[in-house]
XYZ file of C-alpha atoms in Angstrom:
783
model
C 126.091 -44.386 -171.056
C 124.675 -47.797 -171.975
C 125.417 -49.152 -168.506
C 123.672 -46.156 -166.939
C 120.596 -46.752 -169.080
C 120.672 -50.431 -168.070
C 120.593 -49.454 -164.384
C 117.728 -46.998 -165.007
C 115.776 -49.650 -166.910
C 116.272 -52.229 -164.149
C 115.183 -49.775 -161.431
C 112.065 -48.783 -163.365
C 111.081 -52.393 -164.031
C 111.496 -53.234 -160.356
C 109.411 -50.290 -159.149
C 106.984 -49.726 -162.004
C 104.038 -48.970 -159.685
C 105.907 -46.315 -157.756
C 107.278 -44.813 -160.975
C 103.711 -44.504 -162.266
C 102.663 -42.829 -158.998
C 105.488 -40.305 -159.228
C 104.546 -39.720 -162.845
C 100.985 -39.019 -161.709
C 102.242 -36.308 -159.341
C 104.152 -34.682 -162.195
C 101.094 -34.991 -164.442
C 98.791 -33.261 -161.926
C 101.299 -30.477 -161.251
C 101.891 -29.912 -164.975
C 98.161 -29.982 -165.706
C 97.385 -27.273 -163.137
C 100.441 -25.141 -163.912
C 99.880 -25.358 -167.671
C 96.199 -24.353 -167.405
C 97.119 -21.520 -165.032
C 99.828 -20.178 -167.325
C 97.661 -20.620 -170.434
C 94.983 -18.483 -168.781
C 97.471 -15.997 -167.381
C 99.428 -15.541 -170.610
C 97.098 -16.830 -173.313
C 93.777 -15.234 -172.458
C 95.196 -11.713 -172.431
C 96.764 -12.219 -175.854
C 93.546 -13.852 -177.112
C 91.568 -10.769 -176.069
C 94.029 -8.550 -177.948
C 93.935 -10.817 -181.012
C 90.121 -10.784 -181.155
C 90.177 -7.007 -180.735
C 92.447 -6.598 -183.724
C 90.510 -9.150 -185.783
C 87.273 -7.198 -185.163
C 89.013 -3.834 -185.555
C 87.587 -2.880 -182.162
C 87.774 0.681 -180.825
C 90.244 1.533 -178.090
C 88.151 4.316 -176.598
C 84.425 5.069 -176.550
C 82.625 8.310 -175.739
C 78.857 7.847 -175.380
C 76.541 10.755 -174.617
C 73.189 12.398 -175.095
C 72.883 14.036 -178.480
C 72.530 17.460 -176.832
C 76.006 17.107 -175.286
C 77.690 16.126 -178.551
C 79.742 18.704 -180.427
C 82.073 18.723 -183.414
C 84.760 20.110 -181.104
C 84.941 16.704 -179.440
C 85.547 14.988 -182.762
C 88.153 17.563 -183.770
C 89.968 17.187 -180.447
C 90.151 13.414 -180.869
C 91.265 13.593 -184.497
C 94.076 15.965 -183.547
C 95.213 13.932 -180.534
C 98.760 12.628 -180.944
C 97.859 9.018 -180.064
C 94.700 8.750 -182.195
C 94.726 7.074 -185.614
C 91.017 6.729 -186.405
C 87.743 8.345 -185.290
C 84.149 7.593 -186.286
C 80.815 8.847 -185.006
C 77.369 7.296 -185.134
C 73.901 8.295 -184.015
C 72.480 5.881 -181.453
C 69.603 5.349 -179.043
C 71.085 5.546 -175.557
C 68.922 4.528 -172.580
C 69.224 3.163 -169.060
C 66.785 0.287 -168.679
C 65.976 -2.761 -166.578
C 65.858 -6.308 -167.932
C 65.752 -9.855 -166.611
C 69.121 -11.564 -166.232
C 69.696 -14.775 -164.289
C 66.150 -14.559 -162.843
C 66.823 -11.097 -161.455
C 66.301 -7.516 -162.635
C 69.427 -5.723 -163.793
C 69.641 -2.015 -164.715
C 72.184 -1.188 -167.423
C 72.959 1.228 -170.248
C 71.798 0.080 -173.674
C 73.170 1.410 -176.926
C 70.935 0.612 -179.891
C 72.409 0.967 -183.373
C 71.080 0.513 -186.890
C 72.542 -2.701 -188.320
C 72.781 -1.123 -191.773
C 74.592 2.016 -190.614
C 78.144 2.334 -191.863
C 80.827 1.592 -189.255
C 84.351 0.225 -189.440
C 85.021 -0.636 -185.792
C 83.672 -3.897 -184.361
C 80.803 -4.067 -186.842
C 78.097 -6.724 -186.462
C 79.897 -10.073 -185.921
C 77.507 -12.938 -185.302
C 78.415 -15.873 -183.065
C 74.989 -17.401 -183.540
C 71.767 -16.559 -185.383
C 71.135 -13.981 -188.103
C 71.062 -10.217 -188.554
C 67.788 -8.463 -187.603
C 65.209 -8.187 -190.388
C 61.904 -7.160 -188.809
C 61.194 -4.202 -186.542
C 61.032 -6.555 -183.520
C 64.309 -8.393 -184.138
C 67.356 -7.622 -181.999
C 70.918 -8.966 -181.840
C 72.378 -8.955 -178.331
C 75.932 -9.504 -177.048
C 76.840 -13.161 -176.521
C 76.883 -12.694 -172.719
C 73.065 -12.746 -172.747
C 73.252 -16.378 -173.824
C 76.434 -17.427 -172.013
C 75.536 -15.847 -168.667
C 71.864 -14.905 -168.908
C 70.463 -18.101 -170.380
C 68.683 -16.432 -173.308
C 68.193 -18.403 -176.530
C 67.389 -17.506 -180.118
C 63.699 -16.691 -180.474
C 63.266 -15.654 -176.828
C 61.419 -12.486 -175.930
C 63.600 -9.711 -174.532
C 61.967 -6.827 -172.674
C 63.493 -3.563 -171.476
C 61.745 -1.428 -168.851
C 62.314 2.321 -168.624
C 60.137 3.755 -165.867
C 56.637 2.581 -166.737
C 57.435 2.061 -170.434
C 58.295 -1.390 -171.788
C 60.086 -2.169 -175.069
C 59.907 -5.777 -176.288
C 62.035 -7.532 -178.907
C 62.686 -11.005 -180.280
C 66.284 -12.239 -180.088
C 67.485 -13.199 -183.575
C 71.239 -13.371 -182.963
C 74.146 -13.092 -180.525
C 77.156 -10.938 -181.362
C 80.815 -10.800 -180.426
C 81.519 -7.520 -178.655
C 84.873 -6.396 -177.290
C 84.042 -3.143 -175.512
C 80.283 -3.423 -174.957
C 79.626 -7.056 -174.166
C 80.647 -7.732 -170.550
C 78.283 -7.999 -167.545
C 80.819 -6.091 -165.441
C 80.767 -2.973 -167.653
C 76.948 -2.828 -167.697
C 76.965 -1.169 -171.117
C 75.684 -3.239 -174.029
C 75.418 -2.638 -177.759
C 72.335 -4.085 -179.438
C 71.589 -4.181 -183.173
C 68.199 -3.370 -184.708
C 67.004 -3.469 -188.291
C 66.632 -0.087 -190.013
C 62.863 -0.113 -189.554
C 63.241 -1.311 -185.960
C 65.693 1.492 -185.177
C 63.357 4.107 -186.693
C 60.378 2.701 -184.791
C 62.212 2.811 -181.443
C 63.530 6.294 -182.164
C 59.986 7.452 -182.892
C 58.686 5.953 -179.644
C 61.516 7.344 -177.520
C 63.082 10.414 -179.155
C 64.359 11.594 -175.769
C 66.978 8.817 -175.856
C 68.771 10.048 -178.969
C 72.506 9.912 -178.450
C 75.888 9.798 -180.132
C 78.806 7.423 -179.880
C 82.364 8.320 -180.820
C 84.632 5.352 -181.491
C 88.387 5.891 -181.436
C 91.415 3.772 -182.272
C 94.884 4.662 -181.017
C 98.338 3.800 -182.267
C 98.612 1.147 -179.597
C 95.863 -0.225 -177.304
C 98.010 0.714 -174.299
C 97.602 4.379 -175.304
C 93.876 4.132 -174.575
C 94.230 4.745 -170.851
C 96.115 8.037 -171.369
C 93.528 9.094 -173.955
C 90.770 8.134 -171.521
C 92.127 10.522 -168.882
C 92.750 13.269 -171.443
C 89.147 13.048 -172.610
C 87.862 13.043 -169.042
C 89.602 16.379 -168.483
C 88.461 17.745 -171.843
C 84.817 16.642 -171.961
C 83.484 15.603 -168.555
C 84.314 18.520 -166.318
C 83.669 21.583 -168.396
C 81.630 24.143 -166.492
C 78.633 23.858 -168.818
C 78.238 20.103 -168.290
C 79.675 19.727 -164.806
C 76.291 18.611 -163.479
C 75.680 16.103 -166.271
C 74.496 12.824 -164.838
C 76.662 9.766 -165.491
C 73.718 8.268 -167.400
C 74.007 11.079 -169.931
C 77.712 10.834 -170.702
C 79.890 7.751 -170.479
C 83.369 6.764 -171.583
C 85.223 3.491 -171.664
C 88.827 2.634 -172.411
C 90.140 -0.545 -173.963
C 92.154 -1.167 -170.800
C 89.087 -0.857 -168.559
C 87.109 -3.232 -170.748
C 89.954 -5.734 -170.830
C 90.359 -5.725 -167.051
C 86.728 -6.657 -166.375
C 86.644 -9.271 -169.157
C 89.784 -11.005 -167.869
C 88.946 -10.752 -164.144
C 87.655 -14.303 -163.649
C 90.340 -15.915 -165.861
C 92.869 -13.964 -163.800
C 91.523 -15.295 -160.495
C 91.287 -18.865 -161.798
C 94.788 -18.742 -163.279
C 96.239 -17.468 -159.995
C 94.439 -20.224 -158.045
C 95.693 -22.845 -160.516
C 99.307 -21.635 -160.327
C 99.273 -21.549 -156.502
C 97.691 -25.017 -156.348
C 100.233 -26.293 -158.889
C 103.037 -24.928 -156.707
C 101.615 -26.899 -153.766
C 101.464 -30.089 -155.840
C 105.051 -29.540 -157.058
C 106.148 -29.152 -153.429
C 104.334 -32.378 -152.563
C 105.963 -34.127 -155.530
C 109.419 -33.021 -154.405
C 108.823 -34.311 -150.876
C 107.661 -37.636 -152.299
C 110.700 -37.813 -154.602
C 113.007 -37.181 -151.661
C 111.250 -39.872 -149.617
C 111.341 -42.334 -152.502
C 115.079 -41.794 -153.117
C 115.968 -42.295 -149.447
C 113.930 -45.487 -149.295
C 115.254 -46.684 -152.629
C 118.801 -46.350 -151.320
C 117.934 -48.347 -148.195
C 116.067 -51.033 -150.185
C 118.814 -51.471 -152.784
C 121.797 -50.741 -150.588
C 123.199 -54.254 -151.153
C 122.843 -53.864 -154.940
C 124.607 -50.509 -154.759
C 127.480 -52.119 -152.842
C 127.707 -54.911 -155.412
C 127.743 -52.458 -158.340
C 130.436 -50.367 -156.669
C 132.477 -53.526 -156.041
C 132.183 -54.337 -159.751
C 133.673 -50.956 -160.688
C 130.716 -48.595 -161.012
C 131.656 -45.163 -159.677
C 129.576 -43.219 -157.194
C 129.010 -40.483 -159.782
C 127.627 -42.944 -162.335
C 125.205 -44.443 -159.830
C 124.227 -40.937 -158.672
C 123.478 -39.749 -162.199
C 121.579 -42.947 -162.927
C 119.244 -42.099 -160.027
C 118.960 -38.441 -161.063
C 118.171 -39.355 -164.666
C 115.694 -42.027 -163.572
C 113.526 -39.618 -161.565
C 113.991 -36.795 -164.070
C 112.817 -39.096 -166.861
C 109.709 -40.061 -164.888
C 108.997 -36.359 -164.170
C 109.594 -35.479 -167.841
C 107.083 -38.058 -169.102
C 104.535 -37.041 -166.450
C 104.938 -33.337 -167.235
C 104.527 -33.954 -170.967
C 101.344 -35.938 -170.329
C 100.050 -33.200 -167.998
C 100.697 -30.510 -170.600
C 98.905 -32.605 -173.215
C 95.901 -33.170 -170.929
C 95.781 -29.418 -170.164
C 95.116 -28.653 -173.823
C 92.309 -31.224 -173.820
C 90.857 -29.565 -170.711
C 90.987 -25.993 -172.058
C 87.637 -26.221 -173.954
C 85.942 -27.270 -170.701
C 87.626 -24.417 -168.793
C 86.598 -21.988 -171.542
C 82.966 -23.140 -171.386
C 82.922 -22.588 -167.628
C 84.313 -19.039 -168.001
C 82.105 -18.037 -170.936
C 79.262 -16.851 -168.714
C 81.524 -14.088 -167.361
C 83.919 -13.431 -170.234
C 81.338 -13.864 -173.033
C 84.267 -14.876 -175.224
C 84.769 -18.211 -176.984
C 88.397 -18.959 -176.182
C 89.798 -22.266 -177.428
C 93.379 -21.804 -176.250
C 95.666 -23.197 -178.953
C 99.202 -24.422 -178.367
C 101.321 -21.920 -176.464
C 105.041 -22.807 -176.497
C 105.854 -20.285 -173.758
C 103.337 -21.684 -171.241
C 104.267 -25.272 -172.079
C 108.002 -24.517 -171.925
C 107.718 -22.769 -168.552
C 105.643 -25.641 -167.142
C 108.082 -28.301 -168.332
C 111.125 -26.329 -167.164
C 109.672 -25.590 -163.706
C 108.915 -29.259 -162.977
C 112.138 -30.678 -164.449
C 114.418 -28.160 -162.732
C 112.707 -28.688 -159.361
C 112.835 -32.499 -159.610
C 116.433 -32.437 -160.888
C 117.695 -30.289 -158.003
C 115.855 -32.253 -155.293
C 116.938 -35.600 -156.770
C 120.562 -34.498 -157.020
C 120.729 -33.370 -153.388
C 118.709 -36.323 -152.045
C 120.840 -38.958 -153.806
C 124.234 -37.540 -152.765
C 124.612 -40.320 -150.201
C 125.204 -42.818 -153.026
C 128.468 -41.106 -153.932
C 129.990 -41.541 -150.466
C 128.599 -45.014 -149.723
C 131.436 -47.559 -149.285
C 131.014 -50.964 -151.027
C 131.716 -53.032 -147.893
C 129.294 -51.054 -145.718
C 126.678 -51.272 -148.446
C 127.066 -55.044 -148.794
C 126.526 -55.320 -145.031
C 123.308 -53.282 -145.513
C 124.839 -50.257 -143.795
C 124.810 -49.196 -140.160
C 121.191 -48.075 -140.553
C 120.104 -51.716 -140.294
C 121.435 -51.916 -136.727
C 119.228 -49.897 -134.410
C 120.365 -48.927 -130.910
C 117.443 -46.541 -130.362
C 115.218 -46.639 -127.313
C 112.280 -49.044 -127.563
C 109.270 -46.751 -127.322
C 105.938 -48.289 -126.397
C 107.083 -51.829 -125.373
C 104.260 -54.200 -126.218
C 104.557 -56.262 -123.030
C 103.896 -53.229 -120.808
C 101.546 -51.133 -122.979
C 97.777 -51.352 -122.919
C 95.411 -51.003 -125.847
C 94.404 -52.779 -129.062
C 97.423 -54.606 -130.432
C 96.907 -53.351 -134.019
C 96.821 -49.751 -132.774
C 99.915 -50.212 -130.573
C 101.884 -51.720 -133.455
C 100.788 -48.867 -135.756
C 101.808 -46.181 -133.246
C 105.109 -47.979 -132.559
C 105.921 -48.074 -136.278
C 105.000 -44.393 -136.653
C 107.316 -43.408 -133.787
C 110.183 -45.280 -135.441
C 109.665 -43.378 -138.706
C 109.504 -39.788 -137.427
C 110.970 -38.215 -140.574
C 108.471 -39.964 -142.799
C 105.598 -38.910 -140.517
C 106.708 -35.262 -140.551
C 106.864 -35.329 -144.351
C 103.339 -36.778 -144.583
C 102.017 -34.110 -142.202
C 103.550 -31.382 -144.398
C 102.095 -32.922 -147.573
C 98.593 -33.412 -146.150
C 98.650 -29.936 -144.565
C 99.502 -28.370 -147.939
C 96.805 -30.176 -149.895
C 94.335 -29.752 -147.010
C 94.905 -25.999 -147.121
C 94.339 -26.009 -150.891
C 91.091 -27.974 -150.497
C 89.888 -25.585 -147.769
C 90.721 -22.602 -149.981
C 88.769 -24.135 -152.868
C 85.789 -24.769 -150.599
C 85.999 -21.210 -149.243
C 86.110 -19.723 -152.736
C 83.022 -21.683 -153.745
C 81.048 -20.793 -150.608
C 81.997 -17.091 -150.573
C 81.734 -16.499 -154.316
C 79.183 -19.133 -155.298
C 76.725 -20.083 -152.551
C 76.807 -17.017 -150.245
C 78.296 -14.143 -152.258
C 77.173 -11.374 -149.871
C 80.661 -10.789 -148.482
C 82.181 -10.840 -151.958
C 79.498 -8.468 -153.254
C 80.365 -6.011 -150.471
C 84.027 -6.449 -151.321
C 83.645 -5.602 -155.015
C 80.671 -3.259 -154.708
C 81.616 -1.368 -151.564
C 78.443 -0.556 -149.644
C 75.569 -2.873 -150.613
C 72.066 -1.928 -149.326
C 68.843 -3.886 -149.844
C 67.383 -1.222 -152.141
C 68.323 2.143 -153.614
C 66.221 4.934 -155.113
C 67.277 7.633 -157.604
C 65.170 10.808 -157.770
C 64.680 13.091 -160.746
C 64.740 16.177 -158.507
C 66.812 16.241 -155.272
C 64.090 18.424 -153.748
C 61.862 15.339 -153.478
C 64.457 13.348 -151.517
C 63.253 14.466 -148.061
C 59.650 13.342 -148.703
C 60.786 9.953 -149.971
C 63.160 9.544 -147.040
C 60.393 10.230 -144.499
C 58.152 7.710 -146.243
C 60.863 5.055 -146.239
C 61.695 5.595 -142.560
C 58.016 5.112 -141.662
C 57.867 1.645 -143.238
C 57.802 -1.258 -140.778
C 60.522 -3.289 -142.506
C 62.992 -0.391 -142.812
C 66.060 -0.621 -140.580
C 67.840 2.552 -141.737
C 67.943 5.058 -144.595
C 70.669 7.498 -145.576
C 71.868 9.595 -148.504
C 74.529 8.007 -150.688
C 75.666 8.939 -154.180
C 78.522 8.275 -156.617
C 79.820 11.373 -158.399
C 82.858 11.889 -160.597
C 85.549 14.364 -159.563
C 89.071 15.150 -160.758
C 92.356 14.898 -158.899
C 95.874 14.995 -160.322
C 94.305 15.148 -163.821
C 92.513 11.831 -163.300
C 88.820 11.032 -162.998
C 87.966 9.522 -159.622
C 84.708 7.989 -158.451
C 83.681 10.054 -155.397
C 81.449 8.376 -152.800
C 79.328 11.019 -151.100
C 77.404 10.073 -147.938
C 75.798 11.929 -145.077
C 77.075 9.622 -142.311
C 79.754 7.010 -142.914
C 79.179 5.466 -139.476
C 76.028 3.893 -140.933
C 78.042 1.878 -143.470
C 78.038 -1.912 -143.141
C 80.474 -2.874 -145.909
C 84.243 -3.361 -145.910
C 85.050 -0.129 -147.729
C 87.445 1.300 -145.108
C 90.573 -0.699 -144.275
C 92.902 1.876 -142.687
C 92.389 5.157 -140.809
C 88.848 6.498 -140.402
C 85.965 7.793 -142.468
C 85.662 11.566 -143.100
C 83.604 13.566 -140.585
C 84.283 17.183 -141.525
C 83.898 19.042 -144.807
C 87.673 19.300 -145.354
C 88.339 15.560 -145.029
C 88.234 12.642 -147.447
C 89.307 9.047 -147.880
C 91.075 7.768 -150.984
C 91.437 4.239 -152.312
C 94.602 2.294 -151.600
C 95.105 1.852 -155.346
C 94.929 5.639 -155.909
C 97.154 6.244 -152.880
C 99.898 4.096 -154.352
C 99.527 5.685 -157.788
C 99.848 9.328 -156.682
C 101.960 8.707 -153.538
C 99.454 10.379 -151.208
C 98.834 8.826 -147.783
C 96.926 9.411 -144.551
C 97.549 12.918 -143.098
C 98.603 14.244 -146.522
C 96.490 16.790 -148.403
C 94.982 16.364 -151.864
C 93.364 18.864 -154.226
C 90.025 17.820 -155.755
C 88.261 19.508 -158.674
C 84.650 19.578 -159.850
C 83.770 21.894 -162.712
C 85.607 25.190 -162.215
C 86.202 24.807 -158.455
C 89.194 23.212 -156.709
C 89.556 22.623 -152.966
C 92.160 20.981 -150.763
C 91.230 18.086 -148.447
C 92.985 16.177 -145.665
C 93.288 12.428 -146.267
C 92.040 10.635 -143.120
C 91.567 7.051 -144.349
C 92.118 4.476 -147.067
C 89.288 2.595 -148.765
C 89.136 -0.274 -151.255
C 86.911 -0.815 -154.272
C 86.971 -2.485 -157.672
C 84.737 0.181 -159.222
C 86.315 2.575 -161.719
C 89.467 0.462 -161.781
C 90.054 1.078 -158.067
C 90.200 4.885 -158.546
C 87.969 6.234 -155.759
C 87.602 8.675 -152.910
C 84.910 9.414 -150.300
C 83.674 12.582 -148.595
C 80.684 13.964 -146.697
C 77.844 15.965 -148.288
C 79.256 19.266 -146.903
C 82.637 18.215 -148.294
C 81.110 17.803 -151.762
C 79.379 21.150 -151.459
C 82.772 22.858 -151.086
C 83.517 22.110 -154.775
C 79.866 21.949 -155.932
C 77.916 24.515 -153.860
C 74.526 23.681 -155.395
C 74.891 19.935 -154.775
C 71.981 18.140 -153.097
C 71.822 14.348 -152.808
C 69.331 12.585 -155.060
C 69.913 8.950 -154.108
C 68.850 6.999 -151.021
C 70.233 3.738 -149.629
C 67.718 1.583 -147.753
C 68.461 -1.293 -145.358
C 65.698 -3.684 -144.293
C 65.210 -6.012 -141.341
C 66.801 -9.431 -141.701
C 64.660 -11.860 -143.665
C 62.698 -9.061 -145.357
C 62.488 -8.923 -149.146
C 62.805 -5.550 -150.903
C 60.341 -6.351 -153.714
C 57.205 -5.353 -151.741
C 58.764 -2.065 -150.607
C 59.852 -1.166 -154.149
C 56.359 -1.850 -155.437
C 54.793 0.513 -152.874
C 57.366 3.256 -153.449
C 57.066 3.052 -157.236
C 53.276 3.357 -156.976
C 53.386 6.354 -154.629
C 56.344 8.245 -156.164
C 55.824 7.419 -159.842
C 56.553 10.924 -161.080
C 59.432 11.624 -158.706
C 61.465 8.457 -159.202
C 64.130 8.218 -161.911
C 65.091 4.648 -161.027
C 64.563 2.152 -158.222
C 66.772 -0.904 -157.776
C 66.302 -4.050 -155.771
C 70.009 -4.332 -154.937
C 69.744 -7.781 -153.342
C 68.131 -9.103 -156.515
C 70.626 -7.248 -158.698
C 73.646 -8.656 -156.871
C 72.113 -12.120 -157.089
C 71.712 -11.708 -160.863
C 75.244 -10.386 -161.325
C 76.988 -12.839 -159.009
C 74.798 -15.848 -159.760
C 76.945 -16.730 -162.763
C 79.982 -17.094 -160.498
C 78.375 -20.037 -158.690
C 78.930 -22.565 -161.492
C 82.411 -21.216 -162.202
C 83.702 -21.556 -158.671
C 81.804 -24.771 -158.056
C 83.879 -26.302 -160.857
C 87.078 -24.871 -159.338
C 86.191 -26.194 -155.852
C 85.277 -29.672 -157.125
C 88.507 -29.875 -159.137
C 90.627 -28.852 -156.129
C 88.867 -31.297 -153.807
C 89.178 -34.148 -156.328
C 92.895 -33.458 -156.793
C 93.347 -33.307 -153.008
C 91.790 -36.773 -152.619
C 93.891 -38.112 -155.514
C 97.101 -36.727 -153.981
C 96.293 -38.306 -150.601
C 95.654 -41.662 -152.307
C 98.922 -41.448 -154.251
C 100.872 -40.564 -151.110
C 99.291 -43.475 -149.240
C 100.033 -45.833 -152.106
C 103.710 -44.884 -152.242
C 104.174 -44.977 -148.476
C 102.238 -48.172 -147.797
C 103.846 -50.085 -150.626
C 107.285 -49.059 -149.365
C 106.504 -49.979 -145.761
C 104.999 -53.355 -146.751
C 108.105 -54.201 -148.781
C 110.458 -53.168 -145.983
C 108.505 -55.069 -143.283
C 107.695 -58.205 -145.262
C 109.641 -60.438 -142.836
C 107.848 -58.923 -139.825
C 104.535 -59.370 -141.596
C 105.373 -63.014 -142.318
C 106.169 -63.683 -138.697
C 102.972 -61.924 -137.547
C 100.865 -63.933 -139.986
C 102.550 -67.169 -138.921
C 101.816 -66.565 -135.217
C 98.120 -65.993 -135.858
C 97.473 -62.417 -137.032
C 94.651 -62.302 -139.586
C 94.987 -60.492 -142.906
C 92.414 -57.894 -141.844
C 94.289 -57.216 -138.593
C 97.470 -56.537 -140.565
C 95.571 -54.391 -143.090
C 93.984 -52.438 -140.246
C 97.393 -52.037 -138.622
C 98.753 -50.413 -141.775
C 95.684 -48.227 -142.205
C 95.993 -47.046 -138.601
C 99.723 -46.534 -139.147
C 99.044 -43.365 -141.176
C 95.701 -42.317 -139.708
C 97.084 -40.096 -136.869
C 99.451 -38.148 -139.115
C 96.815 -37.796 -141.850
C 94.334 -36.560 -139.245
C 96.924 -34.075 -137.940
C 97.797 -32.911 -141.484
C 94.156 -32.475 -142.489
C 93.441 -30.596 -139.239
C 96.428 -28.270 -139.738
C 95.472 -27.710 -143.395
C 91.873 -26.929 -142.459
C 92.990 -24.574 -139.670
C 95.446 -22.825 -142.006
C 92.646 -22.428 -144.563
C 90.252 -20.991 -141.983
C 92.833 -18.532 -140.629
C 94.693 -17.717 -143.846
C 92.147 -17.822 -146.662
C 91.448 -14.078 -146.610
C 95.143 -13.174 -146.763
C 95.887 -15.571 -149.624
C 92.799 -14.518 -151.571
C 93.675 -10.831 -151.328
C 97.278 -11.562 -152.339
C 95.885 -13.216 -155.487
C 93.495 -10.387 -156.474
C 95.263 -7.350 -154.986
C 95.959 -5.978 -158.469
C 92.203 -5.365 -158.833
C 92.247 -2.660 -156.161
C 91.315 -4.755 -153.104
C 93.558 -4.495 -150.062
C 91.793 -6.627 -147.460
C 88.925 -9.081 -147.300
C 86.295 -10.191 -144.833
C 85.162 -13.481 -146.320
C 85.379 -16.061 -143.531
C 86.088 -19.646 -144.459
C 83.070 -21.885 -143.727
C 84.066 -23.497 -140.415
C 81.326 -26.158 -140.312
C 81.824 -27.212 -143.931
C 85.603 -27.223 -143.477
C 85.305 -29.502 -140.439
C 82.974 -31.793 -142.379
C 85.390 -31.860 -145.312
C 88.328 -32.638 -143.020
C 86.427 -35.509 -141.412
C 85.485 -36.826 -144.861
C 89.117 -36.665 -146.020
C 90.266 -38.657 -142.973
C 87.617 -41.327 -143.609
C 88.528 -41.488 -147.300
C 92.218 -41.811 -146.399
C 91.479 -44.648 -143.950
C 89.290 -46.479 -146.484
C 91.904 -46.249 -149.236
C 94.673 -47.248 -146.840
C 92.717 -50.452 -146.129
C 92.209 -50.953 -149.853
C 95.895 -50.435 -150.690
C 96.942 -52.740 -147.833
C 94.800 -55.458 -149.401
C 97.858 -56.740 -151.280
C 98.824 -58.481 -148.003
C 95.925 -60.903 -148.559
C 97.543 -62.377 -151.687
C 100.809 -63.340 -149.998
C 101.155 -66.400 -147.746
C 102.962 -66.380 -144.446
C 105.586 -68.793 -145.804
C 106.347 -66.463 -148.723
C 106.667 -63.432 -146.491
C 109.058 -65.238 -144.140
C 111.151 -66.824 -146.883
C 111.606 -63.689 -149.054
């Protein structure tokens, strides 16, 4: 064992720079994989831990006071999965407010701070409890994502009425504190609650909070309550603004969405870096054997067995990987606070990510096992190498290959010809570099695409998660007024098209499903449909791919749909995708909806404007003319900008990190390759310097040596990113209910990035080759 350690020590001392480079690969891979696994495994458990610490509810039923009944409470108390039920009077309104410089409509639940409650009571992250009638405590997301600060004015707009408050604190909310749910709980002082209730008595409501035996029971309870409360005949027409419900599972999904995407990206990128590391290890072992083949022969002649020398090599590289992985895991814990700060604007949770032995153990095991296996198979040649052949430097030193590109008959710059000649003679090494650069180039292109599609230009992503996204939408109090408003909108110069569109809840297979009702699906511009066709007749519908997989119903099958006391059978003609309602959705025509709801008339209009036209002016005119008829008007472009604006900083950080790691990997690969080539060609370099080659010519020769393969690798990586980004992205987020994507990779930016990577690689190759300057021609020849 001591002799083996002596060999390992000698090898490491001789190649300390390359050992450090290999360690850096292991560090980067471990850093990315550890962060990805910490997010994937740790954030979910953190959410559950905070829920238990705050004694958060697992199910919420929120409704107008007129819809509340003691029967609901009794049903919940007698439910087999329920352990605790509490009710509270609230003020429940749908209002607009400023968020990220845009107007956002959401449901607000105002409660009296001093009211008695046991579930997720007032928990301050910052500030103090409300004292005056103007004070309000808002969920932490208003600071993390909306930019509000203590002491800021906060104004809600309901129709023409405005309600203003002063922010005195930010609270930690589990169920009602995410921008994706669009339901927020705000705390008022007792006098503030009474004052608001006096001003707006029509918004009196009730909230029922429920805890189950296990949080996973909340989804079953959610569906049971949907059947019990939402689709009774007497409230079948109740608007979704009047009665809402939310399960713990649904809340958790939207709060962990961004951490889930980031963790998946990190794990995939880590897998790419591990693959690169393994290729580099294999290359380094093969070159190490060639460089030290005489030493191996001498050691074998002295009595060292092939197995001992093999295990010395395996342990050497495994030790380097072990140290690098440990450092990477350690750095990942230092980076978690930064990652948490970036995610806060979407999660509205302060996650610190303590030590997780499972994530760290999996990271360490994955890297060590991969390096061990590759090292063992790559170093097998040592076992069969004969001492005499090794002492003669092996047959590999005698080349009988064809002389490609003879210098005396080839035209072109001498440095370029020598570089191409060397590249041809090292085909295996060139192929490996192309694979490495292609992999990291693809990762960099994916990072750039994520940032552009989710950060800079989120229109495609907004259509992906929101389905059909118009420029503006109008909700009417009475459907009878819809025709007048439609005629007015069609007469406006900037209007491109107008059609009826509405989301209504229906039941199928004892589950609540979000039903998209439209007059003409051919007018849609989004990416809702991904297979089959849209419904045309009153007996047809589309269902979401997520729902299709859950109930095992496919195109050309029939499905029964219920609304109130009526049930009808429909033919499934297409599959759609959406993230709304947990991916549970269907779509049908207006006549199709009238089969199960005969008195149904649409009360919502979607409006599309000419390109370059802003919706603000149109909304202002419509609101002035139809003041009494309108229930709500939304500038959808502005709303999507407010909701998706927070993703810009998040994915900018992800893109920058991926690009920086890509550049670092290219530099490390160049360092390892160039150092190896310089050492192996030191005699040739000495001769070239002695006959008159300048140091810069030799440096340029080595830089050009790798430039073609790096250019090819970057081009292939960029092309793979452009062609494959959508497929990879959907594979990462398919669990959210999305089946396909139409988010093209930015071709111009990708080309610019590829060109920049090639220039950076050339510049660093020159820099790394600078070590030639320090060595004289005599030294190079004599070594």
